[in-house]
Coordinates of N, CA and C in Angstrom, one line a residue:
M1 N 0.8 -1.2 0.0 CA 0.0 0.0 0.0 C 0.9 1.3 0.0
L2 N 2.0 1.2 0.6 CA 2.9 2.3 0.6 C 4.3 1.8 0.4
E3 N 5.0 2.4 -0.7 CA 6.3 2.0 -1.0 C 7.3 3.0 -0.3
I4 N 8.2 2.5 0.5 CA 9.1 3.3 1.2 C 10.6 2.9 0.9
T5 N 11.3 3.9 0.5 CA 12.7 3.7 0.1 C 13.6 4.4 1.1
L6 N 14.6 3.7 1.6 CA 15.6 4.3 2.5 C 16.7 4.9 1.7
L7 N 17.0 6.2 2.0 CA 18.1 6.9 1.3 C 19.1 7.3 2.3
P8 N 20.3 6.6 2.3 CA 21.4 6.9 3.3 C 21.9 8.3 3.0
A9 N 22.2 9.1 4.0 CA 22.7 10.4 3.9 C 23.7 10.7 5.0
R10 N 24.6 11.6 4.7 CA 25.6 12.0 5.7 C 26.3 10.8 6.2
S11 N 26.7 10.8 7.5 CA 27.4 9.6 8.0 C 26.5 8.5 8.4
D12 N 25.3 8.8 8.9 CA 24.5 7.7 9.5 C 23.0 8.1 9.4
N13 N 22.6 9.1 8.6 CA 21.2 9.5 8.5 C 20.5 8.5 7.5
Y14 N 19.2 8.4 7.7 CA 18.3 7.8 6.7 C 17.2 8.9 6.4
I15 N 17.0 9.1 5.1 CA 15.9 9.9 4.6 C 14.9 8.9 4.0
F16 N 13.6 9.1 4.2 CA 12.7 8.1 3.7 C 11.8 8.7 2.6
L17 N 11.9 8.1 1.4 CA 11.1 8.5 0.3 C 9.9 7.6 0.2
G18 N 8.7 8.1 0.3 CA 7.5 7.4 0.3 C 6.7 7.6 -1.0
H19 N 6.0 6.5 -1.5 CA 5.2 6.6 -2.7 C 4.0 5.8 -2.5
D20 N 2.8 6.5 -2.8 CA 1.5 5.8 -2.8 C 1.2 5.4 -4.2
P21 N 1.3 4.1 -4.6 CA 1.0 3.7 -5.9 C -0.4 4.1 -6.4
A22 N -1.4 4.1 -5.5 CA -2.7 4.4 -5.9 C -3.0 5.8 -6.5
T23 N -2.2 6.7 -6.0 CA -2.4 8.1 -6.4 C -1.1 8.7 -7.1
G24 N 0.0 8.1 -6.9 CA 1.3 8.6 -7.4 C 1.9 9.6 -6.5
F25 N 1.3 9.9 -5.3 CA 1.8 10.8 -4.3 C 3.1 10.4 -3.8
R26 N 4.1 11.4 -3.8 CA 5.4 11.1 -3.3 C 5.7 12.1 -2.2
F27 N 6.4 11.6 -1.2 CA 6.8 12.5 -0.1 C 8.1 12.0 0.5
V28 N 8.8 12.9 1.1 CA 10.1 12.6 1.7 C 10.0 13.0 3.2
V29 N 10.6 12.2 4.1 CA 10.6 12.4 5.5 C 12.0 12.8 5.9
D30 N 12.1 14.0 6.5 CA 13.4 14.5 7.1 C 14.6 14.5 6.2
P31 N 14.5 15.3 5.1 CA 15.6 15.3 4.1 C 16.8 16.1 4.7
A32 N 17.8 15.3 5.1 CA 19.0 16.0 5.6 C 19.7 16.8 4.5
D33 N 19.7 16.3 3.3 CA 20.2 16.9 2.1 C 19.3 16.7 0.9
A34 N 19.4 17.5 0.0 CA 18.6 17.4 -1.2 C 19.1 16.3 -2.2
E35 N 20.5 16.2 -2.3 CA 21.1 15.3 -3.3 C 20.6 13.9 -3.3
P36 N 20.5 13.2 -2.2 CA 20.0 11.8 -2.3 C 18.6 11.7 -2.8
V37 N 17.8 12.7 -2.4 CA 16.4 12.8 -2.9 C 16.3 13.0 -4.4
W38 N 17.1 13.9 -4.9 CA 17.2 14.1 -6.4 C 17.5 12.8 -7.1
A39 N 18.5 12.1 -6.6 CA 18.9 10.9 -7.3 C 17.8 9.8 -7.3
A40 N 17.1 9.7 -6.1 CA 16.1 8.7 -6.0 C 14.8 9.1 -6.8
L41 N 14.5 10.4 -6.9 CA 13.3 10.8 -7.6 C 13.5 10.6 -9.1
A42 N 14.7 10.7 -9.6 CA 15.0 10.5 -11.1 C 14.0 11.3 -11.9
G43 N 13.7 12.5 -11.6 CA 12.8 13.3 -12.4 C 11.3 13.2 -12.1
Q44 N 11.0 12.3 -11.1 CA 9.6 12.2 -10.7 C 9.2 13.3 -9.8
R45 N 7.9 13.6 -9.7 CA 7.4 14.7 -8.8 C 7.6 14.4 -7.3
L46 N 7.7 15.5 -6.6 CA 7.7 15.4 -5.1 C 6.6 16.3 -4.6
D47 N 5.7 15.7 -3.8 CA 4.5 16.4 -3.4 C 4.7 17.0 -2.0
A48 N 5.4 16.4 -1.1 CA 5.4 16.9 0.3 C 6.7 16.5 1.0
I49 N 7.1 17.3 1.9 CA 8.2 17.0 2.9 C 7.5 16.9 4.2
L50 N 7.8 15.8 5.0 CA 7.4 15.7 6.3 C 8.6 15.9 7.3
N51 N 8.6 16.9 8.1 CA 9.6 17.1 9.1 C 9.1 16.7 10.4
T52 N 10.0 16.0 11.2 CA 9.7 15.6 12.5 C 10.2 16.6 13.6
H53 N 11.3 17.3 13.3 CA 11.9 18.3 14.2 C 12.9 19.2 13.4
H54 N 13.4 20.1 14.1 CA 14.1 21.2 13.5 C 15.6 21.0 13.2
H55 N 16.2 20.0 13.7 CA 17.6 19.8 13.5 C 18.1 19.8 12.1
G56 N 19.3 20.3 11.8 CA 19.7 20.5 10.5 C 19.9 19.3 9.7
D57 N 20.2 18.1 10.4 CA 20.3 16.9 9.6 C 18.9 16.2 9.4
H58 N 17.8 17.0 9.6 CA 16.5 16.6 9.2 C 15.8 17.6 8.3
V59 N 16.3 18.8 8.3 CA 15.6 19.8 7.5 C 16.6 20.5 6.4
G60 N 17.8 20.0 6.4 CA 18.8 20.6 5.5 C 18.5 20.7 4.1
G61 N 17.6 19.8 3.6 CA 17.3 19.8 2.2 C 15.9 20.5 1.9
N62 N 15.3 21.0 2.9 CA 13.9 21.5 2.7 C 13.8 22.6 1.6
L63 N 14.6 23.6 1.7 CA 14.4 24.8 0.8 C 14.8 24.4 -0.6
A64 N 15.9 23.7 -0.8 CA 16.3 23.3 -2.2 C 15.2 22.5 -2.8
L65 N 14.7 21.5 -2.1 CA 13.6 20.6 -2.7 C 12.3 21.4 -2.9
K66 N 12.0 22.3 -2.0 CA 10.8 23.1 -2.2 C 10.9 24.1 -3.4
D67 N 12.1 24.7 -3.5 CA 12.3 25.6 -4.6 C 12.2 24.9 -6.0
A68 N 12.7 23.7 -6.0 CA 12.7 23.0 -7.3 C 11.4 22.3 -7.7
T69 N 10.7 21.9 -6.7 CA 9.5 21.1 -6.9 C 8.2 21.7 -6.6
G70 N 8.2 22.8 -5.7 CA 7.0 23.4 -5.3 C 6.2 22.5 -4.2
C71 N 6.9 21.5 -3.6 CA 6.3 20.6 -2.7 C 5.9 21.4 -1.4
T72 N 4.9 20.8 -0.7 CA 4.5 21.4 0.6 C 5.3 20.8 1.7
I73 N 5.7 21.7 2.6 CA 6.5 21.3 3.7 C 5.6 21.3 5.0
I74 N 5.5 20.1 5.6 CA 4.7 19.9 6.8 C 5.6 19.7 8.0
G75 N 5.3 20.3 9.1 CA 6.2 20.2 10.3 C 5.4 20.5 11.6
P76 N 6.1 20.4 12.7 CA 5.5 20.6 14.0 C 5.1 22.0 14.3
A77 N 3.8 22.2 14.7 CA 3.3 23.5 15.0 C 4.1 24.1 16.2
A78 N 4.5 23.3 17.1 CA 5.3 23.8 18.3 C 6.7 24.3 17.9
D79 N 7.1 24.0 16.7 CA 8.4 24.4 16.3 C 8.4 25.1 14.9
R80 N 7.3 25.7 14.6 CA 7.1 26.2 13.2 C 8.2 27.3 12.9
D81 N 8.7 28.0 13.9 CA 9.6 29.0 13.7 C 11.0 28.5 13.4
R82 N 11.2 27.2 13.5 CA 12.5 26.6 13.3 C 12.5 25.6 12.1
I83 N 11.4 25.5 11.4 CA 11.3 24.6 10.2 C 11.4 25.4 9.0
P84 N 12.5 25.3 8.2 CA 12.7 26.1 7.0 C 11.6 25.8 6.0
G85 N 10.9 26.9 5.5 CA 10.0 26.8 4.4 C 8.6 26.1 4.8
I86 N 8.3 26.0 6.1 CA 7.1 25.3 6.5 C 5.8 26.0 5.9
D87 N 5.0 25.1 5.4 CA 3.7 25.6 4.8 C 2.5 25.2 5.7
R88 N 2.6 24.0 6.3 CA 1.5 23.5 7.1 C 2.1 23.1 8.5
A89 N 1.6 23.6 9.5 CA 2.0 23.3 10.9 C 1.0 22.3 11.5
V90 N 1.4 21.2 12.0 CA 0.5 20.2 12.5 C 0.9 19.8 14.0
A91 N -0.1 19.3 14.6 CA 0.1 18.9 16.1 C -0.7 17.6 16.3
D92 N -0.6 17.2 17.6 CA -1.2 15.9 18.0 C -2.6 15.7 17.6
G93 N -2.9 14.6 16.9 CA -4.2 14.3 16.5 C -4.6 14.8 15.1
D94 N -3.7 15.6 14.5 CA -4.0 16.0 13.1 C -3.7 14.8 12.2
T95 N -4.3 14.9 11.0 CA -4.2 13.9 10.0 C -3.5 14.5 8.8
V96 N -2.5 13.8 8.3 CA -1.8 14.2 7.1 C -2.0 13.1 6.0
M97 N -2.6 13.5 4.9 CA -2.9 12.5 3.8 C -1.6 12.3 3.0
L98 N -1.2 11.0 2.9 CA -0.1 10.6 2.0 C -0.7 9.9 0.8
G99 N -1.3 10.8 -0.1 CA -2.0 10.2 -1.2 C -3.3 9.7 -0.6
S100 N -3.5 8.4 -0.8 CA -4.8 7.7 -0.3 C -4.7 7.2 1.2
L101 N -3.5 7.4 1.8 CA -3.2 6.9 3.1 C -3.2 8.0 4.1
A102 N -3.8 7.8 5.3 CA -3.8 8.8 6.4 C -2.7 8.5 7.3
A103 N -2.0 9.5 7.8 CA -1.0 9.4 8.8 C -1.5 10.3 10.0
Q104 N -1.4 9.8 11.2 CA -1.8 10.5 12.4 C -0.5 11.2 12.9
V105 N -0.7 12.4 13.3 CA 0.4 13.2 13.9 C 0.4 12.9 15.4
M106 N 1.6 12.6 16.0 CA 1.7 12.4 17.4 C 2.7 13.4 17.9
D107 N 2.4 14.2 18.9 CA 3.3 15.1 19.6 C 4.2 14.2 20.6
V108 N 5.5 14.2 20.3 CA 6.4 13.4 21.1 C 7.6 14.2 21.5
P109 N 7.5 15.3 22.3 CA 8.6 16.1 22.7 C 9.5 15.3 23.6
G110 N 10.8 15.8 23.7 CA 11.8 15.1 24.6 C 13.1 15.4 24.0
H111 N 13.3 14.9 22.8 CA 14.6 15.1 22.0 C 14.7 16.6 21.7
T112 N 13.6 17.2 21.2 CA 13.4 18.6 21.1 C 12.0 19.0 21.6
R113 N 11.8 20.3 21.7 CA 10.6 20.8 22.4 C 9.3 20.5 21.5
G114 N 9.5 20.5 20.2 CA 8.4 20.4 19.3 C 8.4 19.1 18.4
H115 N 9.1 18.1 18.8 CA 9.2 16.9 18.0 C 7.8 16.2 17.8
I116 N 7.6 15.8 16.6 CA 6.4 15.0 16.2 C 6.8 13.7 15.5
A117 N 5.8 12.8 15.4 CA 5.9 11.6 14.6 C 4.7 11.5 13.7
Y118 N 4.8 10.7 12.7 CA 3.7 10.4 11.8 C 3.5 8.9 11.8
Y119 N 2.3 8.5 12.1 CA 1.9 7.1 12.1 C 0.8 6.8 11.1
A120 N 1.2 6.0 10.1 CA 0.3 5.5 9.1 C -0.2 4.1 9.4
A121 N -1.3 4.0 10.1 CA -1.7 2.7 10.6 C -1.9 1.7 9.4
A122 N -2.6 2.1 8.3 CA -2.9 1.2 7.3 C -1.6 0.6 6.6
A123 N -0.5 1.4 6.7 CA 0.7 0.9 6.1 C 1.7 0.3 7.2
Q124 N 1.2 0.3 8.4 CA 2.0 -0.2 9.5 C 3.4 0.5 9.6
A125 N 3.4 1.8 9.5 CA 4.6 2.6 9.4 C 4.6 3.7 10.4
L126 N 5.7 3.9 11.1 CA 5.9 5.0 12.0 C 7.1 5.7 11.7
F127 N 7.0 7.0 11.3 CA 8.1 7.8 11.1 C 8.4 8.7 12.3
C128 N 9.4 8.3 13.1 CA 9.6 8.8 14.4 C 10.8 9.7 14.6
G129 N 11.5 10.1 13.5 CA 12.6 11.0 13.6 C 13.6 10.5 14.6
D130 N 14.0 11.3 15.6 CA 15.0 11.0 16.6 C 14.4 10.7 18.0
T131 N 13.1 10.5 18.0 CA 12.5 10.1 19.3 C 12.9 8.7 19.7
M132 N 12.8 7.8 18.8 CA 13.1 6.4 19.1 C 14.0 5.9 18.0
F133 N 15.0 5.1 18.4 CA 15.9 4.3 17.5 C 15.7 2.8 17.8
A134 N 16.2 2.0 16.9 CA 16.3 0.6 17.2 C 17.2 0.4 18.4
L135 N 16.7 -0.1 19.5 CA 17.3 -0.3 20.8 C 17.8 1.0 21.4
G136 N 17.1 2.1 21.1 CA 17.5 3.3 21.7 C 16.5 4.4 21.7
C137 N 16.9 5.6 22.1 CA 16.0 6.8 21.9 C 16.9 8.0 21.8
G138 N 16.4 9.1 21.5 CA 17.2 10.3 21.3 C 17.7 10.9 22.6
R139 N 18.7 11.7 22.5 CA 19.2 12.5 23.6 C 18.1 13.5 24.0
L140 N 18.1 13.9 25.3 CA 17.2 14.9 25.7 C 17.8 16.3 25.7
F141 N 17.8 16.8 24.5 CA 18.4 18.1 24.3 C 17.5 19.3 24.8
E142 N 16.2 19.1 24.6 CA 15.3 20.2 25.0 C 14.1 19.8 25.9
G143 N 14.0 18.5 26.1 CA 12.9 18.0 26.9 C 13.3 17.3 28.2
T144 N 12.3 16.6 28.8 CA 12.5 16.0 30.1 C 12.4 14.5 30.0
P145 N 13.0 13.7 30.9 CA 12.7 12.3 31.0 C 11.3 11.9 30.9
A146 N 10.4 12.7 31.7 CA 9.0 12.4 31.7 C 8.4 12.5 30.3
Q147 N 8.8 13.5 29.5 CA 8.3 13.7 28.2 C 8.7 12.5 27.3
M148 N 10.0 12.2 27.4 CA 10.5 11.1 26.5 C 9.9 9.8 26.8
W149 N 9.7 9.5 28.1 CA 9.1 8.2 28.5 C 7.7 8.2 28.1
A150 N 6.9 9.3 28.2 CA 5.6 9.3 27.7 C 5.5 9.1 26.2
A151 N 6.4 9.6 25.4 CA 6.5 9.4 24.0 C 6.7 7.9 23.7
L152 N 7.7 7.3 24.3 CA 8.1 6.0 24.1 C 7.0 5.0 24.4
T153 N 6.2 5.3 25.5 CA 5.1 4.4 25.9 C 4.0 4.5 24.8
R154 N 3.8 5.6 24.2 CA 2.9 5.7 23.1 C 3.3 4.9 21.9
F155 N 4.6 4.9 21.6 CA 5.1 4.1 20.5 C 4.9 2.6 20.8
R156 N 5.3 2.2 22.0 CA 5.3 0.7 22.3 C 3.9 0.2 22.4
A157 N 2.9 1.0 22.5 CA 1.5 0.6 22.5 C 1.0 0.3 21.1
L158 N 1.7 0.6 20.0 CA 1.3 0.4 18.7 C 1.4 -1.1 18.4
P159 N 0.7 -1.6 17.3 CA 0.8 -3.0 17.0 C 2.2 -3.5 16.8
D160 N 2.4 -4.8 17.1 CA 3.7 -5.4 17.0 C 4.3 -5.3 15.6
A161 N 3.5 -5.4 14.6 CA 4.0 -5.4 13.2 C 4.4 -4.0 12.7
T162 N 4.2 -2.9 13.5 CA 4.5 -1.6 13.1 C 6.0 -1.4 12.8
R163 N 6.3 -0.9 11.6 CA 7.7 -0.7 11.2 C 8.1 0.7 11.7
V164 N 9.2 0.7 12.4 CA 9.8 1.9 13.0 C 10.8 2.5 12.1
Y165 N 10.5 3.6 11.4 CA 11.4 4.3 10.5 C 12.1 5.4 11.2
C166 N 13.2 5.0 12.0 CA 13.9 6.0 12.7 C 15.0 6.5 11.8
A167 N 15.6 7.7 12.2 CA 16.3 8.5 11.2 C 17.8 8.3 11.2
H168 N 18.3 7.4 12.0 CA 19.8 7.2 12.1 C 20.1 5.7 12.3
E169 N 21.2 5.3 11.7 CA 21.8 3.9 11.9 C 22.7 3.9 13.1
Y170 N 22.0 3.9 14.3 CA 22.8 3.8 15.6 C 22.7 2.5 16.2
T171 N 22.2 1.5 15.5 CA 21.8 0.3 16.2 C 22.9 -0.5 16.8
E172 N 24.0 -0.7 16.2 CA 25.1 -1.4 16.8 C 25.6 -0.8 18.0
S173 N 25.7 0.5 18.1 CA 26.1 1.2 19.3 C 25.1 1.0 20.4
N174 N 23.8 1.1 20.0 CA 22.8 0.9 21.0 C 22.8 -0.5 21.5
L175 N 23.1 -1.5 20.7 CA 23.2 -2.9 21.1 C 24.3 -3.1 22.1
R176 N 25.4 -2.5 21.9 CA 26.5 -2.7 22.8 C 26.2 -2.1 24.2
F177 N 25.5 -1.0 24.2 CA 25.0 -0.4 25.5 C 24.0 -1.3 26.1
A178 N 23.0 -1.8 25.4 CA 22.0 -2.6 25.9 C 22.5 -3.9 26.5
E179 N 23.5 -4.5 25.8 CA 24.1 -5.7 26.3 C 24.9 -5.5 27.6
H180 N 25.5 -4.3 27.7 CA 26.3 -3.9 28.9 C 25.3 -3.7 30.1
L181 N 24.1 -3.2 29.8 CA 23.1 -2.9 30.8 C 22.4 -4.2 31.2
L182 N 22.1 -5.0 30.3 CA 21.2 -6.2 30.5 C 22.0 -7.5 30.0
P183 N 23.1 -7.8 30.6 CA 23.8 -9.0 30.1 C 23.0 -10.3 30.2
G184 N 23.0 -11.1 29.2 CA 22.3 -12.4 29.2 C 20.8 -12.3 29.0
D185 N 20.3 -11.1 28.6 CA 18.9 -11.0 28.4 C 18.5 -11.8 27.1
P186 N 17.6 -12.7 27.2 CA 17.3 -13.6 26.0 C 16.8 -12.9 24.8
A187 N 15.8 -12.0 25.0 CA 15.2 -11.2 23.9 C 16.3 -10.4 23.2
L188 N 17.2 -9.8 24.0 CA 18.2 -8.9 23.5 C 19.3 -9.8 22.7
A189 N 19.6 -11.0 23.2 CA 20.5 -11.8 22.6 C 20.1 -12.2 21.2
A190 N 18.8 -12.6 21.1 CA 18.2 -13.0 19.8 C 18.2 -11.8 18.8
Y191 N 17.8 -10.7 19.3 CA 17.8 -9.5 18.4 C 19.2 -9.1 18.0
G192 N 20.2 -9.2 19.0 CA 21.5 -8.8 18.7 C 22.2 -9.6 17.6
A193 N 21.9 -10.9 17.5 CA 22.4 -11.8 16.5 C 21.9 -11.3 15.1
E194 N 20.6 -11.0 15.1 CA 20.0 -10.5 13.8 C 20.7 -9.2 13.4
I195 N 20.9 -8.3 14.3 CA 21.5 -7.0 14.0 C 22.9 -7.2 13.5
R196 N 23.7 -8.0 14.1 CA 25.1 -8.2 13.7 C 25.2 -8.8 12.3
A197 N 24.2 -9.7 12.1 CA 24.2 -10.4 10.8 C 23.9 -9.4 9.7
K198 N 23.0 -8.5 9.9 CA 22.6 -7.5 8.9 C 23.8 -6.6 8.7
R199 N 24.4 -6.1 9.7 CA 25.5 -5.1 9.5 C 26.7 -5.7 8.9
A200 N 26.9 -7.0 9.2 CA 28.1 -7.7 8.6 C 27.9 -7.8 7.1
H201 N 26.7 -7.7 6.6 CA 26.4 -7.8 5.1 C 26.1 -6.4 4.6
G202 N 26.3 -5.4 5.4 CA 26.1 -4.0 4.9 C 24.6 -3.6 4.8
L203 N 23.8 -4.3 5.5 CA 22.3 -4.1 5.4 C 21.9 -3.1 6.5
P204 N 20.8 -2.3 6.3 CA 20.3 -1.5 7.3 C 19.6 -2.3 8.4
T205 N 19.5 -1.8 9.6 CA 18.7 -2.4 10.6 C 17.4 -1.6 10.8
V206 N 17.1 -0.7 9.9 CA 15.9 0.1 9.9 C 15.1 -0.3 8.6
P207 N 13.8 -0.5 8.7 CA 13.0 -0.3 9.9 C 13.1 -1.4 10.9
A208 N 12.9 -1.0 12.2 CA 12.7 -2.0 13.3 C 11.3 -2.3 13.4
L209 N 10.9 -3.3 14.3 CA 9.6 -3.6 14.5 C 9.2 -3.4 16.0
I210 N 8.1 -2.8 16.2 CA 7.6 -2.4 17.6 C 7.6 -3.6 18.5
G211 N 7.1 -4.8 18.0 CA 7.1 -6.0 18.9 C 8.4 -6.4 19.3
V212 N 9.4 -6.3 18.5 CA 10.8 -6.7 18.8 C 11.4 -5.7 19.8
E213 N 11.2 -4.4 19.5 CA 11.7 -3.4 20.3 C 11.1 -3.4 21.7
R214 N 9.8 -3.7 21.8 CA 9.2 -3.7 23.1 C 9.8 -4.8 24.0
A215 N 10.2 -5.9 23.4 CA 10.7 -7.1 24.1 C 12.2 -6.9 24.5
A216 N 12.9 -6.1 23.6 CA 14.4 -6.1 23.8 C 15.0 -4.8 24.3
S217 N 14.4 -3.7 23.9 CA 15.0 -2.4 24.2 C 14.9 -2.0 25.6
P218 N 16.0 -1.7 26.3 CA 15.9 -1.2 27.7 C 15.1 0.1 27.8
F219 N 15.1 0.9 26.8 CA 14.5 2.2 26.8 C 12.9 2.1 26.9
L220 N 12.4 0.9 26.5 CA 11.0 0.7 26.5 C 10.6 -0.2 27.7
R221 N 11.5 -0.5 28.6 CA 11.3 -1.5 29.6 C 11.5 -0.9 31.0
A222 N 11.4 0.4 31.1 CA 11.7 1.0 32.4 C 10.7 0.6 33.5
D223 N 9.5 0.2 33.1 CA 8.5 -0.1 34.1 C 8.4 -1.7 34.2
E224 N 9.4 -2.4 33.7 CA 9.4 -3.8 33.8 C 9.8 -4.2 35.2
A225 N 9.1 -5.3 35.7 CA 9.4 -5.8 37.1 C 10.9 -6.2 37.2
G226 N 11.5 -5.7 38.2 CA 12.9 -6.0 38.4 C 13.9 -5.1 37.8
M227 N 13.5 -4.2 37.0 CA 14.4 -3.3 36.3 C 15.1 -2.4 37.3
A228 N 14.4 -1.9 38.3 CA 15.1 -1.0 39.3 C 16.2 -1.8 40.0
A229 N 15.9 -3.0 40.3 CA 17.0 -3.8 41.0 C 18.2 -4.1 40.1
R230 N 17.9 -4.3 38.9 CA 19.0 -4.6 37.9 C 19.9 -3.4 37.8
L231 N 19.4 -2.2 38.0 CA 20.1 -1.0 37.9 C 20.7 -0.5 39.2
G232 N 20.3 -1.2 40.3 CA 20.8 -0.8 41.6 C 20.0 0.4 42.2
L233 N 18.8 0.6 41.7 CA 18.0 1.7 42.2 C 17.1 1.2 43.3
P234 N 16.6 2.2 44.2 CA 15.8 1.7 45.3 C 14.5 1.0 44.9
P235 N 14.1 0.1 45.7 CA 12.8 -0.6 45.4 C 11.7 0.5 45.3
G236 N 10.8 0.3 44.4 CA 9.7 1.2 44.2 C 10.0 2.4 43.4
S237 N 11.2 2.5 42.8 CA 11.5 3.6 41.9 C 10.5 3.6 40.8
D238 N 10.0 4.8 40.4 CA 9.0 4.9 39.3 C 9.7 4.8 38.0
A239 N 8.8 4.6 37.0 CA 9.3 4.4 35.6 C 10.1 5.5 35.1
V240 N 9.7 6.8 35.3 CA 10.4 7.9 34.8 C 11.8 8.0 35.4
T241 N 11.9 7.7 36.7 CA 13.2 7.7 37.4 C 14.1 6.6 36.8
I242 N 13.6 5.5 36.6 CA 14.3 4.4 36.0 C 14.8 4.7 34.5
F243 N 13.8 5.2 33.8 CA 14.1 5.6 32.4 C 15.3 6.7 32.4
A244 N 15.2 7.7 33.3 CA 16.2 8.7 33.3 C 17.5 8.2 33.7
E245 N 17.6 7.1 34.5 CA 18.9 6.5 34.8 C 19.4 5.8 33.6
I246 N 18.6 5.1 32.9 CA 19.0 4.4 31.7 C 19.6 5.4 30.6
R247 N 18.8 6.5 30.4 CA 19.3 7.5 29.5 C 20.6 8.1 29.9
S248 N 20.7 8.4 31.2 CA 21.9 9.0 31.7 C 23.1 8.1 31.5
R249 N 22.9 6.8 31.8 CA 24.0 5.8 31.6 C 24.4 5.8 30.1
K250 N 23.4 5.8 29.2 CA 23.8 5.8 27.8 C 24.5 7.0 27.4
D251 N 24.2 8.2 28.0 CA 24.9 9.4 27.7 C 26.4 9.3 28.0
R252 N 26.7 8.5 29.1 CA 28.1 8.4 29.5 C 28.8 7.1 29.0
F253 N 28.1 6.3 28.2 CA 28.6 5.0 27.8 C 29.7 5.2 26.7

């Protein structure tokens, strides 16, 4: 129902080029640069840019692509002043049509103050920017642990088969941290073997699957029974405190 192409950019970014075959609608998510998009479009039209947040490695190609194609730039209302060329500002609960497919906007601040995600349920696709990564989550540059934990719990409630289109290939680094934090964890061991096999063959680990991430990622398991004890935190520590400790340890890893 929705064709999605991964376009590697810069050192570890992914840009996502989407195409709805039913209507011919084409969109790009978080264009770090215009050049990879030009190459993939090969002269075909571009209808829209979806931005998740304001960082330069997510909006760097906005203006060049808009100038050349006349596409519509869609981005977070809470950050409209920092999205180059924005035409439509959206917020939690809004719907963005990707041709014949509807994507729900989710407000997920934490990495930045105005971060959003786009969830296309019919296509089982979540474009989450830098809020969530395979086995990880974004640094808290402008938000709080409570905000990021709330965002991640929204994501983990999505169906198991939801594909997570996160914007960076950070998975091997996240895997090393997760194994350090949770040695011997069976779900993590199985996922780790899959990740290492893909990277050994030069394959991307994105998209990830919500069901796999829910079982393996320490960042989605802060409220799991026994997690506080595994981290040496006091009994009864709340999930936000536990999540904050996990994020802090990753920052120092």
